[in-house]
Amino acid sequence: NMRVLLLFGLVAIALADVTRFEGEKVFRLKPVLDEHVTLIKELAKSIEVDFWSPDSAELVTIDIDVDIRVPAIYLDIVYTILQQNDIEHEVLIEDLQAAVDGQADNKPTPRTHSYTKYNNWDKVQSWIASISSSNPSLISKQVIGNTYEGRPMTVLKLGKKSGSTKPAIFMDCGIHAREWISPAFCQWFVKEALSTYGSDSQMTSLLDQMDVFVLPVFNIDGYDYTHKSNRMWRKTRSRRSGSSCIGADPNRNFNAGWCTIGASSNPCSDTFCGYTPESEIEAKNVADFIRRNKSIIKSYITIHSYSQLLLFPYSYTYELAAHHSELLKVAEGASAALRSLYGTRYTSGPGATTIYPAAGGSDDWAYDLGVKYSYTFELRDTGRYGFLLPESQIKPTCEETMLAVKYIAAYVQKNL
Ligand code: ARG
Ligand code: ZN
């Protein structure tokens, strides 16, 4: 049957475009000597290693856990180097393709949007359209610009309509394409806000007094690419003549100590800071929106994964933020609230000392603009699944994170 053959042919072509990860492993290395650090950095130069944590080879230091993804063809070299030099290590993920395949729970994939699944961009986009028309008195939407590939970046505004301008919180998800739990949280947050307004006294008072702007997916082009072509993509998808490497790290592209530390000026690096601050249109669109609304935005919250951290400025310098002790106190309160549900432990502190110094982040930029309560969440887990957190963990992760975000929101509201 010709039609069946043709169909198989088309499917084969479609599949051929998808990067597969058979036999790849994710290692956790524990460098305890300067020599180990040097070796890891050299290894990263000579073979293709994908840094999961920290985000790049430059950020490797002594006494931190280093999670790296190693393609199958390099496994022998890596094992040899680790063994010859006595670098302590464990295998976090035995077979990455199996982990990619295991991420989705094995119920049949629904055709529609689901809060407990990782929705692709098409589903998120239609969800944005339907949820924003579902409850016109509590939610509205506005497009803040298009992505590099032309997709609309829509911000949802949650809050009881009021005659006067209200103070606001801005939250974004999905700056990094492969951190799929992050957009899942923004969707969950919107659903919870709408469904608990009127019954939950804190949510009711929050949305009566304030607006919450939610950008469900910041790096839409990258997110779409992780669904269609390469699950491990991190950056945007912008192109420049003169380089065959695609994209920049949107969280190194903001104008906060831009490209001075913990970022790369190499367009091929996963932490490429871009050609100029806000060279990535997605970063510019968000920065423009926050600048335009800077008098009302009191808090900036950005959701990443993984590591279970609640970070605040600064990351581009070791100097403490002017509001350090208050930011720390709120972060610790939020972490305690989060932990109260399922016992999940978070570490809080300034980015530079809590993970690593890295300039050009949206959190530091918003803070220096005057948005005092600026927080970066690194959601579950601590490395068992990393970016491939199973769908069965979406619900508990979102539930516990809600408590932390609501804690921050309540504090901001009390201190307007
Ligand atoms: N993992 C995140 C990143 O590297 C952490 C961001 C913390 N903030 C920062 N400005 N570096 O992008
Ligand atoms: Zn991230």
XYZ file of C-alpha atoms and ligand atoms in Angstrom:
429
model
C 0.000 0.000 0.000
C 1.593 3.205 -1.264
C -0.047 5.476 1.265
C 1.190 3.455 4.210
C 4.698 3.426 2.744
C 4.566 7.155 2.203
C 3.404 7.657 5.758
C 6.272 5.542 7.101
C 8.662 7.511 4.964
C 7.425 10.793 6.361
C 7.578 9.509 9.919
C 11.155 8.332 9.324
C 12.126 11.769 8.025
C 10.488 13.439 11.005
C 12.296 11.100 13.402
C 15.636 11.622 11.724
C 15.503 15.252 12.791
C 15.239 14.481 16.466
C 18.414 14.242 18.501
C 18.561 10.975 20.395
C 20.624 10.203 23.459
C 21.124 6.434 23.411
C 23.910 5.342 25.715
C 24.650 8.848 26.962
C 25.194 9.179 30.691
C 24.942 11.952 33.233
C 27.760 11.898 35.759
C 28.152 13.695 39.044
C 31.807 14.506 39.671
C 33.111 15.698 43.009
C 36.364 17.595 42.503
C 38.255 17.994 45.784
C 41.648 19.105 44.455
C 42.621 22.004 42.195
C 44.045 19.360 39.899
C 40.576 17.803 39.537
C 39.119 21.155 38.562
C 41.804 21.660 35.937
C 41.220 18.189 34.551
C 37.477 18.703 34.271
C 37.992 21.995 32.460
C 40.469 20.397 30.073
C 38.134 17.520 29.454
C 35.393 19.996 28.560
C 37.698 21.575 26.007
C 38.714 18.376 24.306
C 35.421 16.531 24.147
C 31.803 17.510 23.854
C 30.390 17.666 27.400
C 27.062 19.236 28.295
C 27.186 20.920 31.699
C 23.982 20.434 33.646
C 25.251 21.940 36.863
C 27.032 24.316 37.028
C 26.025 25.755 33.650
C 29.496 25.754 32.102
C 33.046 24.519 32.571
C 34.281 27.964 33.649
C 32.062 27.758 36.715
C 33.599 24.534 38.030
C 35.330 24.979 41.379
C 36.621 22.755 44.110
C 34.107 21.031 46.413
C 31.019 21.454 44.269
C 29.011 18.753 42.551
C 29.540 18.839 38.812
C 26.776 17.200 36.759
C 27.727 16.547 33.149
C 26.146 14.774 30.213
C 28.586 12.672 28.225
C 27.887 11.281 24.738
C 28.353 7.526 24.405
C 31.478 7.762 22.257
C 33.368 9.612 24.986
C 32.469 7.346 27.890
C 35.716 5.374 27.736
C 37.849 8.522 27.809
C 35.864 9.968 30.688
C 36.055 6.778 32.748
C 39.789 6.559 32.135
C 40.399 10.134 33.244
C 38.180 9.813 36.307
C 39.841 6.585 37.414
C 43.431 7.555 36.670
C 43.069 10.767 38.626
C 40.938 9.475 41.463
C 38.086 11.866 40.854
C 35.130 10.811 42.934
C 32.060 10.323 40.779
C 28.721 8.634 40.438
C 26.398 7.984 37.542
C 23.174 9.980 37.945
C 21.532 8.801 34.736
C 22.589 5.487 33.192
C 20.948 5.972 29.843
C 19.719 9.407 28.914
C 17.403 8.280 26.131
C 15.683 5.963 28.585
C 15.292 8.896 30.992
C 13.921 11.113 28.210
C 11.450 8.382 27.304
C 10.606 7.814 30.965
C 9.815 11.423 31.682
C 6.258 11.269 30.402
C 3.975 9.177 32.570
C 2.669 6.236 30.618
C -0.955 7.221 30.436
C -1.872 7.964 26.807
C -0.915 11.507 25.827
C -3.995 13.707 25.935
C -4.625 15.821 22.872
C -5.373 18.763 25.076
C -3.560 20.774 27.656
C -2.957 19.155 31.049
C -1.571 20.696 34.247
C 0.168 17.468 35.141
C 1.940 16.978 31.834
C 4.633 18.867 29.971
C 2.630 20.748 27.358
C 4.290 21.693 24.106
C 4.147 25.284 22.882
C 1.063 24.749 20.721
C -0.809 23.493 23.769
C 0.475 26.280 25.996
C -0.513 28.820 23.370
C -4.069 27.574 23.075
C -4.241 27.330 26.868
C -3.217 31.011 27.070
C -6.024 31.931 24.696
C -8.689 29.923 26.473
C -7.764 30.720 30.071
C -7.557 34.439 29.419
C -11.035 34.527 27.948
C -12.491 32.285 30.662
C -12.613 34.828 33.453
C -12.484 38.394 32.120
C -12.921 39.936 35.555
C -9.721 38.352 36.894
C -7.434 37.791 33.919
C -6.373 39.609 30.793
C -3.545 39.187 28.320
C -1.171 41.373 26.401
C 1.506 40.631 23.845
C 4.817 42.210 24.833
C 6.555 41.424 21.552
C 7.530 38.487 19.392
C 10.350 35.993 19.751
C 13.196 35.719 17.249
C 11.224 33.170 15.256
C 8.099 35.311 15.470
C 6.074 33.683 18.218
C 4.004 36.078 20.365
C 5.168 36.561 23.955
C 1.963 36.913 25.941
C 1.869 38.184 29.497
C -1.168 37.217 31.557
C -2.322 39.766 34.086
C -4.070 38.289 37.111
C -5.918 40.565 39.480
C -9.295 41.997 40.319
C -10.081 44.846 37.935
C -9.786 48.175 39.633
C -10.119 51.799 38.651
C -6.702 52.787 39.932
C -3.326 51.291 39.020
C -2.308 48.502 41.360
C 1.131 47.464 42.556
C 2.275 44.284 40.831
C 4.472 41.191 40.850
C 6.093 39.971 37.641
C 6.862 36.264 37.234
C 8.385 34.469 34.267
C 8.988 30.818 33.481
C 11.002 29.039 30.834
C 13.998 31.347 30.372
C 15.993 28.169 29.745
C 14.422 25.877 27.191
C 15.130 22.488 28.740
C 13.872 23.306 32.248
C 10.405 21.979 31.535
C 9.108 22.030 35.099
C 9.336 25.816 34.991
C 6.603 26.577 32.404
C 4.557 23.850 34.084
C 4.695 25.899 37.280
C 3.550 29.139 35.640
C 0.545 27.323 34.202
C -0.206 25.790 37.580
C 0.071 29.177 39.272
C -2.443 30.780 36.919
C -4.905 27.926 37.407
C -4.542 28.063 41.198
C -4.892 31.830 41.307
C -8.138 31.715 39.344
C -9.599 28.708 41.119
C -8.787 29.816 44.669
C -9.737 33.467 44.306
C -12.796 33.917 46.495
C -12.126 30.849 48.646
C -8.486 31.212 49.717
C -8.250 34.373 51.781
C -4.630 35.076 50.925
C -5.115 34.688 47.178
C -8.259 36.797 47.327
C -6.576 39.605 49.180
C -3.493 39.399 46.922
C -5.493 39.692 43.713
C -7.737 42.379 45.189
C -4.792 44.550 46.107
C -2.178 43.614 43.524
C -1.783 42.366 39.972
C 0.409 39.414 39.092
C 1.939 39.445 35.613
C 2.820 35.955 34.415
C 4.913 35.206 31.353
C 4.295 31.448 30.948
C 7.205 30.809 28.568
C 10.003 33.331 28.130
C 12.165 31.439 25.634
C 9.399 30.059 23.428
C 11.607 29.280 20.407
C 13.969 27.272 22.574
C 11.102 25.521 24.355
C 9.546 24.523 21.046
C 12.934 23.255 19.871
C 13.294 21.036 22.956
C 9.979 19.420 22.093
C 10.659 18.963 18.410
C 14.393 18.501 17.929
C 16.735 18.506 20.891
C 15.481 17.918 24.430
C 18.726 19.314 25.882
C 18.647 22.757 24.252
C 19.077 25.675 26.678
C 19.489 28.925 24.761
C 17.403 31.074 22.428
C 17.359 30.219 18.709
C 18.725 33.454 17.234
C 21.184 33.425 14.351
C 23.904 35.831 13.233
C 25.874 35.886 10.068
C 29.463 35.005 10.841
C 28.648 32.255 13.324
C 27.149 28.880 12.682
C 26.271 28.515 16.357
C 22.716 29.309 17.313
C 21.304 31.208 20.263
C 22.455 32.977 23.395
C 21.765 32.320 27.059
C 18.886 34.682 27.877
C 19.900 34.654 31.524
C 23.334 36.018 30.641
C 21.941 38.629 28.256
C 20.590 41.212 30.714
C 22.430 44.413 31.444
C 23.790 43.555 34.887
C 27.576 43.274 34.904
C 26.998 41.895 31.437
C 29.458 39.196 30.367
C 31.989 39.991 33.076
C 31.855 36.699 34.948
C 30.280 33.250 34.684
C 29.294 33.825 31.078
C 30.953 33.168 27.763
C 31.624 35.423 24.812
C 31.839 32.358 22.581
C 28.637 32.072 20.510
C 28.939 28.294 20.624
C 28.890 28.120 24.419
C 25.740 27.248 26.309
C 26.310 30.318 28.491
C 26.955 32.724 25.596
C 26.063 36.202 26.843
C 24.933 37.429 23.421
C 26.480 40.079 21.199
C 25.287 42.991 23.365
C 23.030 43.290 26.429
C 19.455 42.563 25.322
C 20.655 41.369 21.924
C 18.128 38.579 22.391
C 14.736 39.973 21.485
C 13.052 37.915 24.216
C 15.232 39.547 26.887
C 14.628 42.968 25.364
C 10.861 42.459 25.294
C 10.808 41.478 28.955
C 13.199 44.263 29.983
C 11.129 46.830 28.064
C 7.959 45.613 29.749
C 9.486 45.788 33.220
C 11.040 49.205 32.516
C 7.676 50.496 31.307
C 5.983 49.218 34.463
C 8.807 49.827 36.854
C 6.838 52.161 39.098
C 4.291 49.446 39.887
C 6.411 46.262 39.840
C 7.455 45.482 43.409
C 8.712 41.960 42.939
C 10.347 39.948 40.173
C 10.218 36.160 40.321
C 11.882 33.908 37.766
C 11.540 30.144 37.700
C 14.327 27.748 36.685
C 15.378 24.193 37.480
C 17.118 22.221 38.895
C 18.922 22.275 42.304
C 16.255 23.324 44.858
C 17.534 26.812 45.515
C 15.941 30.140 46.234
C 18.390 32.791 45.062
C 18.438 36.552 45.205
C 20.955 39.227 44.104
C 23.713 39.419 43.511
C 25.134 36.920 41.052
C 27.375 39.272 39.081
C 29.318 40.311 42.176
C 30.143 38.900 45.608
C 29.020 42.179 47.160
C 25.907 41.874 49.251
C 22.725 43.524 48.028
C 21.647 46.632 49.932
C 18.617 44.697 51.207
C 20.529 41.489 51.837
C 19.195 40.605 55.271
C 15.585 41.283 54.367
C 15.887 39.301 51.123
C 17.445 36.420 53.044
C 14.780 36.471 55.741
C 11.986 36.336 53.151
C 13.780 33.572 51.218
C 14.141 31.506 54.367
C 10.489 31.977 55.221
C 9.493 30.964 51.717
C 11.739 27.879 51.822
C 10.258 26.839 55.150
C 6.752 27.199 53.734
C 7.747 25.102 50.728
C 9.263 22.421 52.900
C 6.220 22.181 55.151
C 4.254 20.295 52.479
C 6.449 17.373 51.422
C 9.717 18.002 53.247
C 11.553 19.242 50.146
C 14.671 21.124 51.239
C 15.752 24.335 49.580
C 18.897 26.368 50.151
C 18.601 30.139 49.997
C 21.147 32.882 49.504
C 22.717 35.268 47.032
C 23.421 33.700 43.638
C 27.153 34.357 43.607
C 27.903 32.419 46.792
C 25.029 29.950 46.758
C 25.679 28.532 43.281
C 28.273 30.488 41.356
C 28.918 34.008 40.117
C 27.202 34.560 36.770
C 26.541 37.978 35.278
C 23.765 39.135 32.984
C 20.892 37.526 34.888
C 17.381 38.913 34.887
C 17.195 38.844 38.701
C 20.194 41.139 39.209
C 19.047 43.404 36.401
C 15.539 43.790 37.872
C 16.979 44.417 41.319
C 19.323 47.143 40.104
C 16.408 48.709 38.246
C 14.708 49.083 41.627
C 12.596 45.930 41.900
C 13.597 45.053 45.428
C 12.074 41.601 45.916
C 13.881 39.816 43.121
C 14.066 36.030 43.363
C 15.232 33.116 41.250
C 13.805 29.683 42.005
C 15.662 26.550 41.018
C 12.936 23.916 41.351
C 13.234 20.134 41.845
C 15.195 17.996 41.911
C 18.799 17.840 43.097
C 20.044 15.695 40.225
C 18.369 12.307 40.270
C 16.457 13.328 37.135
C 17.731 16.874 36.650
C 16.009 18.451 33.660
C 14.136 15.199 33.045
C 11.912 15.426 36.100
C 9.114 12.852 35.600
C 5.634 14.159 35.007
C 4.512 12.414 38.190
C 6.438 15.122 40.084
C 4.757 18.091 38.405
C 1.872 18.192 40.866
C 3.843 17.965 44.123
C 6.520 20.327 42.807
C 3.939 22.925 41.813
C 1.986 22.545 45.049
C 5.006 23.134 47.244
C 6.317 25.963 45.059
C 2.928 27.681 45.313
C 3.475 27.960 49.062
C 6.830 29.662 48.592
C 5.598 32.075 45.930
C 2.549 32.917 48.021
C 4.789 33.527 51.005
C 6.874 36.026 49.036
C 3.743 37.648 47.612
C 2.196 38.019 51.069
C 5.356 39.634 52.371
C 5.527 42.038 49.445
C 1.875 42.909 49.902
C 2.355 43.598 53.615
C 5.298 45.865 52.874
C 3.940 47.937 50.008
N 20.937 28.500 37.022
C 20.631 29.892 36.808
C 21.520 30.426 35.711
O 22.661 30.139 35.709
C 20.832 30.675 38.070
C 20.561 32.106 37.950
C 20.959 32.876 39.169
N 21.012 34.259 38.850
C 21.971 34.818 38.110
N 21.890 36.099 37.858
N 23.013 34.136 37.684
O 21.082 31.111 34.817
Zn 17.828 28.017 34.113
